[in-house]
C-alpha cells in the first residue's frame, strides 16, 4: 500500500507525472550518481512512522518521567533562571510568521522581524546602559567566549585575558575551548577571602601590556555584588585593556548598568527574559558594546540597523547591516563563524521586556531581593548554617554553607524527599567553601516553599537526617 | 472546479501598518503586567533595599523602556508579525536553508511543561524523560548518519562545525601526536562561509580547493593539496550545487592516506536519509542541522541545533557531558572524558529544538524519512528541469546529472541579454508572493539562484514557482524595467543600505538614534 503522510504532498501518481515531465521513469534515475557501494541496502533502524496522536502520547510519556520546576519549589540558578512568564510572551513570540521565517535576507518582506530585533537591541541597550547590542549570540557562555576573542581583535597585539577566579566554572571551560586555538591565555585574578570581591592588588599585578581585556561580573556567579567597579574601570583602562562585564539583565531595574561604569563589552543571559529553562536551551546570549567604530567593527553576530528608503518621500525601514564582518562575506576572516543565532529567543525577550516596562523591572528586582534575603536570613538563623557564606551583598543568588556533619548532598537528598529541590552543590567546584550550595530565589518562590526549605535544612543540620 | 492559484493574479500585498517603534508609543505610567506584592513578613525580615544593595551599585535612573498597556503590546507584535514573510505564508525556496514545513505537533511538544520547565541542573532522577529523549535522538541521528556516537550540544550548524574541527584538532594533537604538523584544513571554493570561519576559529590555516569543470571536487587539486600538513577536508555531499560527489570513495582515500580526517557538513542531509550515509562514505566527523533536515523552525534566524556525529576513534574527544544509558530505563550525564574538547555551550545544547527534532523523527519514522528524501530530490529535479528550460536561465555544471535536494540556477544569460540580474529576479519574486532563492551563492556560479523546494511543497506550488520564473523571463525580454524596479507590492522597497552602514548614520539602537538626532 502507498505510504501517505500529512507532511508529504506528493502522491505516487503525482510522482510519475512529475518524473515523466522531464523524461525520467523512476525515482531511481535521480539517485544514479550515488555509487552502489554507498547505498544503504536495508531499512533504517528507526521506529516506524507514528500518527500525531501517537507522537503526542509518546511526548507525554516522556514528560511525565520528569519533575518540572514550574512549582516554585526548585531553588536552582547558576546560569539558568526560573522566572514567571507572562502569557502574552509565548503567545506573541511564537506567532507563526515569526517562528517559521529565517534570517531577514529580504528586508522588503521582513520588516516585522527586523523591527522587532531592532527593538530588542534597543531595549537591551537601555537596560545595559550601552549603545550597541547585536541581535543575539547562542547563550551567555558562548557570548563571553566571543567577547574574549573580540577583545583580542580590538587590542590586536595582546594575547592575555583576565577573569575573576570566582567565575562560573562552565564559563571558564567554554572560554578556554575558544581561547586556546586562538592563542589567547586566560588567567585568573584572585579574590578577597572574606568578601569574595576581586583582589585589586592581584588585578594590578597581572595587568601587564599583554592583557587585551578584563572580565568582571555583576552579580557574580556566586551571587555577590561587586561594588569596586569604578576602581576596576580606572585600573583596567589605565592599562589600555578593555573592560568586559557579565551581568544579570533582570537585575538592571535596580542595579547599576555596566555601561555606567565603563564597560566596553557586556554579556548576559537573556533566557531570564521570558523563556523557560528548557533543560538548558535555547537560551540567549545578550551581547553589547560601546559605540566606537573600532570596537563595533570587531563585533560578532548579526546587527539590525535603522535606515530609510533611498528616495523621497523617505520612509523608515530596517535592514541587516555591517554584514561584511560576517562569515558569508568574509569567510575565514570573519569576526565569528556564527550564522543561525537565537533570534526567536531575542523576540521573546523583546516581548517580555516591553511587557514588564521600567516599572516591572524595578518591581521584579525588588521582589527578588526581598525573597532571597528573607531565605538567607531564615537559613542563617539555623546554628551550623551560614547564609550568605561570605560578607558581600547579593541580589538573587547566594551561597549557603553547612557546618558539622550535614553534607550538601544529604541536604539535597532530604529536600528531594519533600518535593523540593535545593541549589547547585558547590562542594566539588569550591572545596574551600566546605559543604555548600548555591541557592537561587526568584519571584516564583513563595514564602511557603521558602519556609519549607528552611525547615528541611534545619532538620538535616540539627538532627542529621531529613526524613520525617 | 478546483481553482488553482496562479502567479499572475496573486499580486502579493503584505500588511503595511506603518507601525511606530515601542519607544514612540510609550506613555508614562502605563503598565502591561503586574507582579504580586511580597508578603509583609518576608519584607520585614528581609529589610530595606538600601540595606541589601550598596548605594553605589543602585540604578539611579530607571531604564528608558516602553510603557504600554497589555493590549498595546499584543497589537504591536501582532502587527509586526503580519509584516513578516514565513513558511506559513508561502513558498520559501531559500537554497541551503531547507525551509520545510515546521509541524505544529513539534511546537506543542516543546511547550509541554514536563519538558520546557526543567532546570538543567536538576537531579538526574527528576529528568529521566529528558535524558531518555536526548539519548534516543542521539541513537537515531547516529543511525541516519552512519556515525558511532552523537553529541547534541552545539547550538547551531556553525557551532557544530567548530566542535567538529576542534575534535579533528584534538585527534591530531592528543591521539596521533601530530598537532604541530597538521595545520591545514582543505575546503572547496563552493563551501558555505561557516566552514572556513569555523576552521579558522579552531586555529587552522585554510587551503581553498578549486572545483572541477563539473562543479565537483577536483581530484588532482585535492591530491596536490593534501599531505603531512593536512588536518582534514570539509565537504558536503550532495555538494553545494546539489550534485552527489560520485568520487567520494576516492576523495576519502586521498584524505585518509595523507593522514587527514574527513568532515561532513550535514546541512544537506535532506537528500539522502535512508538512502546513503556519510559514515559509510568515509566521513569521520559531521554536523547535522536539526533546524533544516529535521523540521525545527528557523525562528527568524534561530535557534537551531548542530548535532555532531563521530566515528568510534573520536568518541573520547566529544564535548562533555555525554548522555549515558546506565541500564534499561535509567540515564545519566557523564563528565568524565579526560580528552574531551571541553564545552561548546553553557549546558547540553538547544534542548527545546531537540524535542522538536525528536517528534519529527517519531512522526515520519524510517519509511517517512526515506520518502522525505525521495520527494525532496524529486521536487528539486522538477524545478531544476523546468526552470532551466525558461529563456534566460540555465543549470550550469553537469547539467545532465540529476540534482539532489537543491539546484543552482544561473541567470547569467538573462543578465547579458536583458540586464535583469539574479537580484532583480529575486526581488520580482517577492511581488508574486514568493520568497526569493538564495542569491549569489555558491560563488562559482555567476548570477546564482539557489533553489531548495524541500519535500513540503506540492506540485501545484512548484508549478506556481515555475510560472513565476516564466512570467519574470517574459517581462525581462519585453519590459525589463518592471523587473529591475521590483519589488512593487511589498510594504517597503529600495531601503538605503549604504546609509544603514555608514559610520555617520549607523543606527543600531534607539539610544543611538536619539544621540544622533540630538547632535
Ligand atoms: C551548507 C551549510 N553549512 C553550514 C551552515 C551553518 O549552519 P548554521 O546557520 O546553523 O550555523 C549552513 C546554514 O546556514 C549551510 O547552509
mmCIF file of N, CA and C in Angstrom, chain B residues 186-237:
data_model
loop_
_atom_site.group_PDB
_atom_site.id
_atom_site.type_symbol
_atom_site.label_atom_id
_atom_site.label_comp_id
_atom_site.label_asym_id
_atom_site.label_seq_id
_atom_site.Cartn_x
_atom_site.Cartn_y
_atom_site.Cartn_z
ATOM 1 N N UNK B 186 41.475 21.673 4.372
ATOM 2 C CA UNK B 186 41.113 21.820 2.961
ATOM 3 C C UNK B 186 39.619 22.091 2.842
ATOM 4 N N UNK B 187 39.273 23.122 2.076
ATOM 5 C CA UNK B 187 37.859 23.491 1.933
ATOM 6 C C UNK B 187 37.579 23.890 0.478
ATOM 7 N N UNK B 188 36.598 23.251 -0.161
ATOM 8 C CA UNK B 188 36.282 23.597 -1.555
ATOM 9 C C UNK B 188 35.823 25.062 -1.690
ATOM 10 N N UNK B 189 36.058 25.635 -2.842
ATOM 11 C CA UNK B 189 35.693 27.051 -3.033
ATOM 12 C C UNK B 189 34.185 27.270 -2.964
ATOM 13 N N UNK B 190 33.412 26.199 -3.197
ATOM 14 C CA UNK B 190 31.954 26.358 -3.177
ATOM 15 C C UNK B 190 31.372 26.218 -1.776
ATOM 16 N N UNK B 191 32.211 25.958 -0.771
ATOM 17 C CA UNK B 191 31.699 25.666 0.569
ATOM 18 C C UNK B 191 30.987 26.863 1.190
ATOM 19 N N UNK B 192 30.122 26.557 2.118
ATOM 20 C CA UNK B 192 29.421 27.584 2.881
ATOM 21 C C UNK B 192 30.431 28.378 3.707
ATOM 22 N N UNK B 193 30.173 29.667 3.908
ATOM 23 C CA UNK B 193 31.114 30.549 4.607
ATOM 24 C C UNK B 193 31.458 30.119 6.018
ATOM 25 N N UNK B 194 30.524 29.415 6.667
ATOM 26 C CA UNK B 194 30.823 28.992 8.033
ATOM 27 C C UNK B 194 31.970 27.986 8.075
ATOM 28 N N UNK B 195 32.150 27.188 6.998
ATOM 29 C CA UNK B 195 33.217 26.172 7.024
ATOM 30 C C UNK B 195 34.589 26.814 7.255
ATOM 31 N N UNK B 196 35.013 27.732 6.382
ATOM 32 C CA UNK B 196 36.316 28.358 6.640
ATOM 33 C C UNK B 196 36.341 29.174 7.943
ATOM 34 N N UNK B 197 35.220 29.804 8.283
ATOM 35 C CA UNK B 197 35.200 30.606 9.513
ATOM 36 C C UNK B 197 35.385 29.715 10.744
ATOM 37 N N UNK B 198 34.724 28.568 10.759
ATOM 38 C CA UNK B 198 34.849 27.664 11.905
ATOM 39 C C UNK B 198 36.253 27.080 11.992
ATOM 40 N N UNK B 199 36.792 26.685 10.842
ATOM 41 C CA UNK B 199 38.139 26.098 10.843
ATOM 42 C C UNK B 199 39.168 27.129 11.309
ATOM 43 N N UNK B 200 38.956 28.390 10.907
ATOM 44 C CA UNK B 200 39.884 29.440 11.342
ATOM 45 C C UNK B 200 39.795 29.640 12.855
ATOM 46 N N UNK B 201 38.579 29.574 13.403
ATOM 47 C CA UNK B 201 38.443 29.724 14.858
ATOM 48 C C UNK B 201 39.132 28.597 15.607
ATOM 49 N N UNK B 202 39.232 27.437 14.962
ATOM 50 C CA UNK B 202 39.910 26.310 15.604
ATOM 51 C C UNK B 202 41.410 26.371 15.347
ATOM 52 N N UNK B 203 41.870 27.463 14.724
ATOM 53 C CA UNK B 203 43.306 27.685 14.560
ATOM 54 C C UNK B 203 43.911 27.113 13.290
ATOM 55 N N UNK B 204 43.071 26.681 12.360
ATOM 56 C CA UNK B 204 43.617 26.088 11.140
ATOM 57 C C UNK B 204 43.899 27.140 10.069
ATOM 58 N N UNK B 205 44.849 26.811 9.218
ATOM 59 C CA UNK B 205 45.084 27.589 8.010
ATOM 60 C C UNK B 205 44.160 26.999 6.940
ATOM 61 N N UNK B 206 43.482 27.874 6.201
ATOM 62 C CA UNK B 206 42.517 27.398 5.223
ATOM 63 C C UNK B 206 43.187 27.251 3.862
ATOM 64 N N UNK B 207 43.037 26.084 3.253
ATOM 65 C CA UNK B 207 43.523 25.885 1.896
ATOM 66 C C UNK B 207 42.290 25.666 1.013
ATOM 67 N N UNK B 208 42.095 26.568 0.055
ATOM 68 C CA UNK B 208 40.881 26.514 -0.761
ATOM 69 C C UNK B 208 41.100 25.601 -1.958
ATOM 70 N N UNK B 209 40.188 24.667 -2.156
ATOM 71 C CA UNK B 209 40.265 23.757 -3.299
ATOM 72 C C UNK B 209 39.350 24.260 -4.411
ATOM 73 N N UNK B 210 39.892 24.425 -5.617
ATOM 74 C CA UNK B 210 39.029 24.846 -6.731
ATOM 75 C C UNK B 210 38.108 23.704 -7.147
ATOM 76 N N UNK B 211 36.925 24.032 -7.637
ATOM 77 C CA UNK B 211 36.018 22.994 -8.139
ATOM 78 C C UNK B 211 36.423 22.627 -9.555
ATOM 79 N N UNK B 212 36.076 21.409 -9.969
ATOM 80 C CA UNK B 212 36.350 20.981 -11.342
ATOM 81 C C UNK B 212 35.332 21.616 -12.285
ATOM 82 N N UNK B 213 35.489 21.372 -13.565
ATOM 83 C CA UNK B 213 34.554 21.924 -14.544
ATOM 84 C C UNK B 213 33.143 21.370 -14.361
ATOM 85 N N UNK B 214 33.063 20.223 -13.713
ATOM 86 C CA UNK B 214 31.739 19.641 -13.463
ATOM 87 C C UNK B 214 31.149 20.149 -12.160
ATOM 88 N N UNK B 215 31.879 21.002 -11.446
ATOM 89 C CA UNK B 215 31.381 21.521 -10.169
ATOM 90 C C UNK B 215 31.610 20.551 -9.030
ATOM 91 N N UNK B 216 32.519 19.611 -9.228
ATOM 92 C CA UNK B 216 32.802 18.616 -8.196
ATOM 93 C C UNK B 216 34.189 18.885 -7.606
ATOM 94 N N UNK B 217 34.568 18.077 -6.608
ATOM 95 C CA UNK B 217 35.919 18.189 -6.075
ATOM 96 C C UNK B 217 36.896 17.800 -7.186
ATOM 97 N N UNK B 218 37.896 18.624 -7.407
ATOM 98 C CA UNK B 218 38.911 18.356 -8.416
ATOM 99 C C UNK B 218 39.943 17.420 -7.784
ATOM 100 N N UNK B 219 39.928 16.152 -8.221
ATOM 101 C CA UNK B 219 40.761 15.144 -7.551
ATOM 102 C C UNK B 219 42.253 15.469 -7.643
ATOM 103 N N UNK B 220 42.671 16.021 -8.781
ATOM 104 C CA UNK B 220 44.094 16.349 -8.909
ATOM 105 C C UNK B 220 44.468 17.462 -7.940
ATOM 106 N N UNK B 221 43.592 18.446 -7.853
ATOM 107 C CA UNK B 221 43.863 19.551 -6.927
ATOM 108 C C UNK B 221 43.889 19.031 -5.493
ATOM 109 N N UNK B 222 42.998 18.098 -5.199
ATOM 110 C CA UNK B 222 42.956 17.532 -3.848
ATOM 111 C C UNK B 222 44.247 16.771 -3.552
ATOM 112 N N UNK B 223 44.681 15.973 -4.521
ATOM 113 C CA UNK B 223 45.935 15.221 -4.325
ATOM 114 C C UNK B 223 47.093 16.176 -4.091
ATOM 115 N N UNK B 224 47.136 17.218 -4.905
ATOM 116 C CA UNK B 224 48.248 18.161 -4.795
ATOM 117 C C UNK B 224 48.240 18.888 -3.462
ATOM 118 N N UNK B 225 47.049 19.116 -2.940
ATOM 119 C CA UNK B 225 46.955 19.928 -1.717
ATOM 120 C C UNK B 225 47.145 19.101 -0.446
ATOM 121 N N UNK B 226 46.896 17.782 -0.518
ATOM 122 C CA UNK B 226 46.977 17.022 0.734
ATOM 123 C C UNK B 226 48.354 16.447 0.978
ATOM 124 N N UNK B 227 48.664 16.328 2.244
ATOM 125 C CA UNK B 227 49.990 15.840 2.627
ATOM 126 C C UNK B 227 50.109 15.770 4.135
ATOM 127 N N UNK B 228 51.324 15.684 4.614
ATOM 128 C CA UNK B 228 51.530 15.522 6.059
ATOM 129 C C UNK B 228 51.077 16.733 6.879
ATOM 130 N N UNK B 229 50.830 17.858 6.200
ATOM 131 C CA UNK B 229 50.373 19.063 6.904
ATOM 132 C C UNK B 229 48.839 19.131 6.967
ATOM 133 N N UNK B 230 48.174 18.173 6.314
ATOM 134 C CA UNK B 230 46.717 18.229 6.198
ATOM 135 C C UNK B 230 46.031 17.697 7.458
ATOM 136 N N UNK B 231 45.166 18.510 8.031
ATOM 137 C CA UNK B 231 44.383 18.066 9.180
ATOM 138 C C UNK B 231 43.109 17.379 8.710
ATOM 139 N N UNK B 232 42.540 17.899 7.626
ATOM 140 C CA UNK B 232 41.309 17.299 7.135
ATOM 141 C C UNK B 232 40.726 18.043 5.957
ATOM 142 N N UNK B 233 39.613 17.506 5.481
ATOM 143 C CA UNK B 233 38.856 18.125 4.389
ATOM 144 C C UNK B 233 37.433 18.322 4.867
ATOM 145 N N UNK B 234 36.891 19.518 4.655
ATOM 146 C CA UNK B 234 35.486 19.781 4.983
ATOM 147 C C UNK B 234 34.690 19.748 3.690
ATOM 148 N N UNK B 235 33.675 18.896 3.672
ATOM 149 C CA UNK B 235 32.948 18.692 2.420
ATOM 150 C C UNK B 235 31.481 18.483 2.725
ATOM 151 N N UNK B 236 30.635 18.857 1.769
ATOM 152 C CA UNK B 236 29.245 18.459 1.901
ATOM 153 C C UNK B 236 28.887 17.613 0.689
ATOM 154 N N UNK B 237 28.077 16.606 0.892
ATOM 155 C CA UNK B 237 27.731 15.682 -0.181
ATOM 156 C C UNK B 237 26.309 15.201 0.029
#
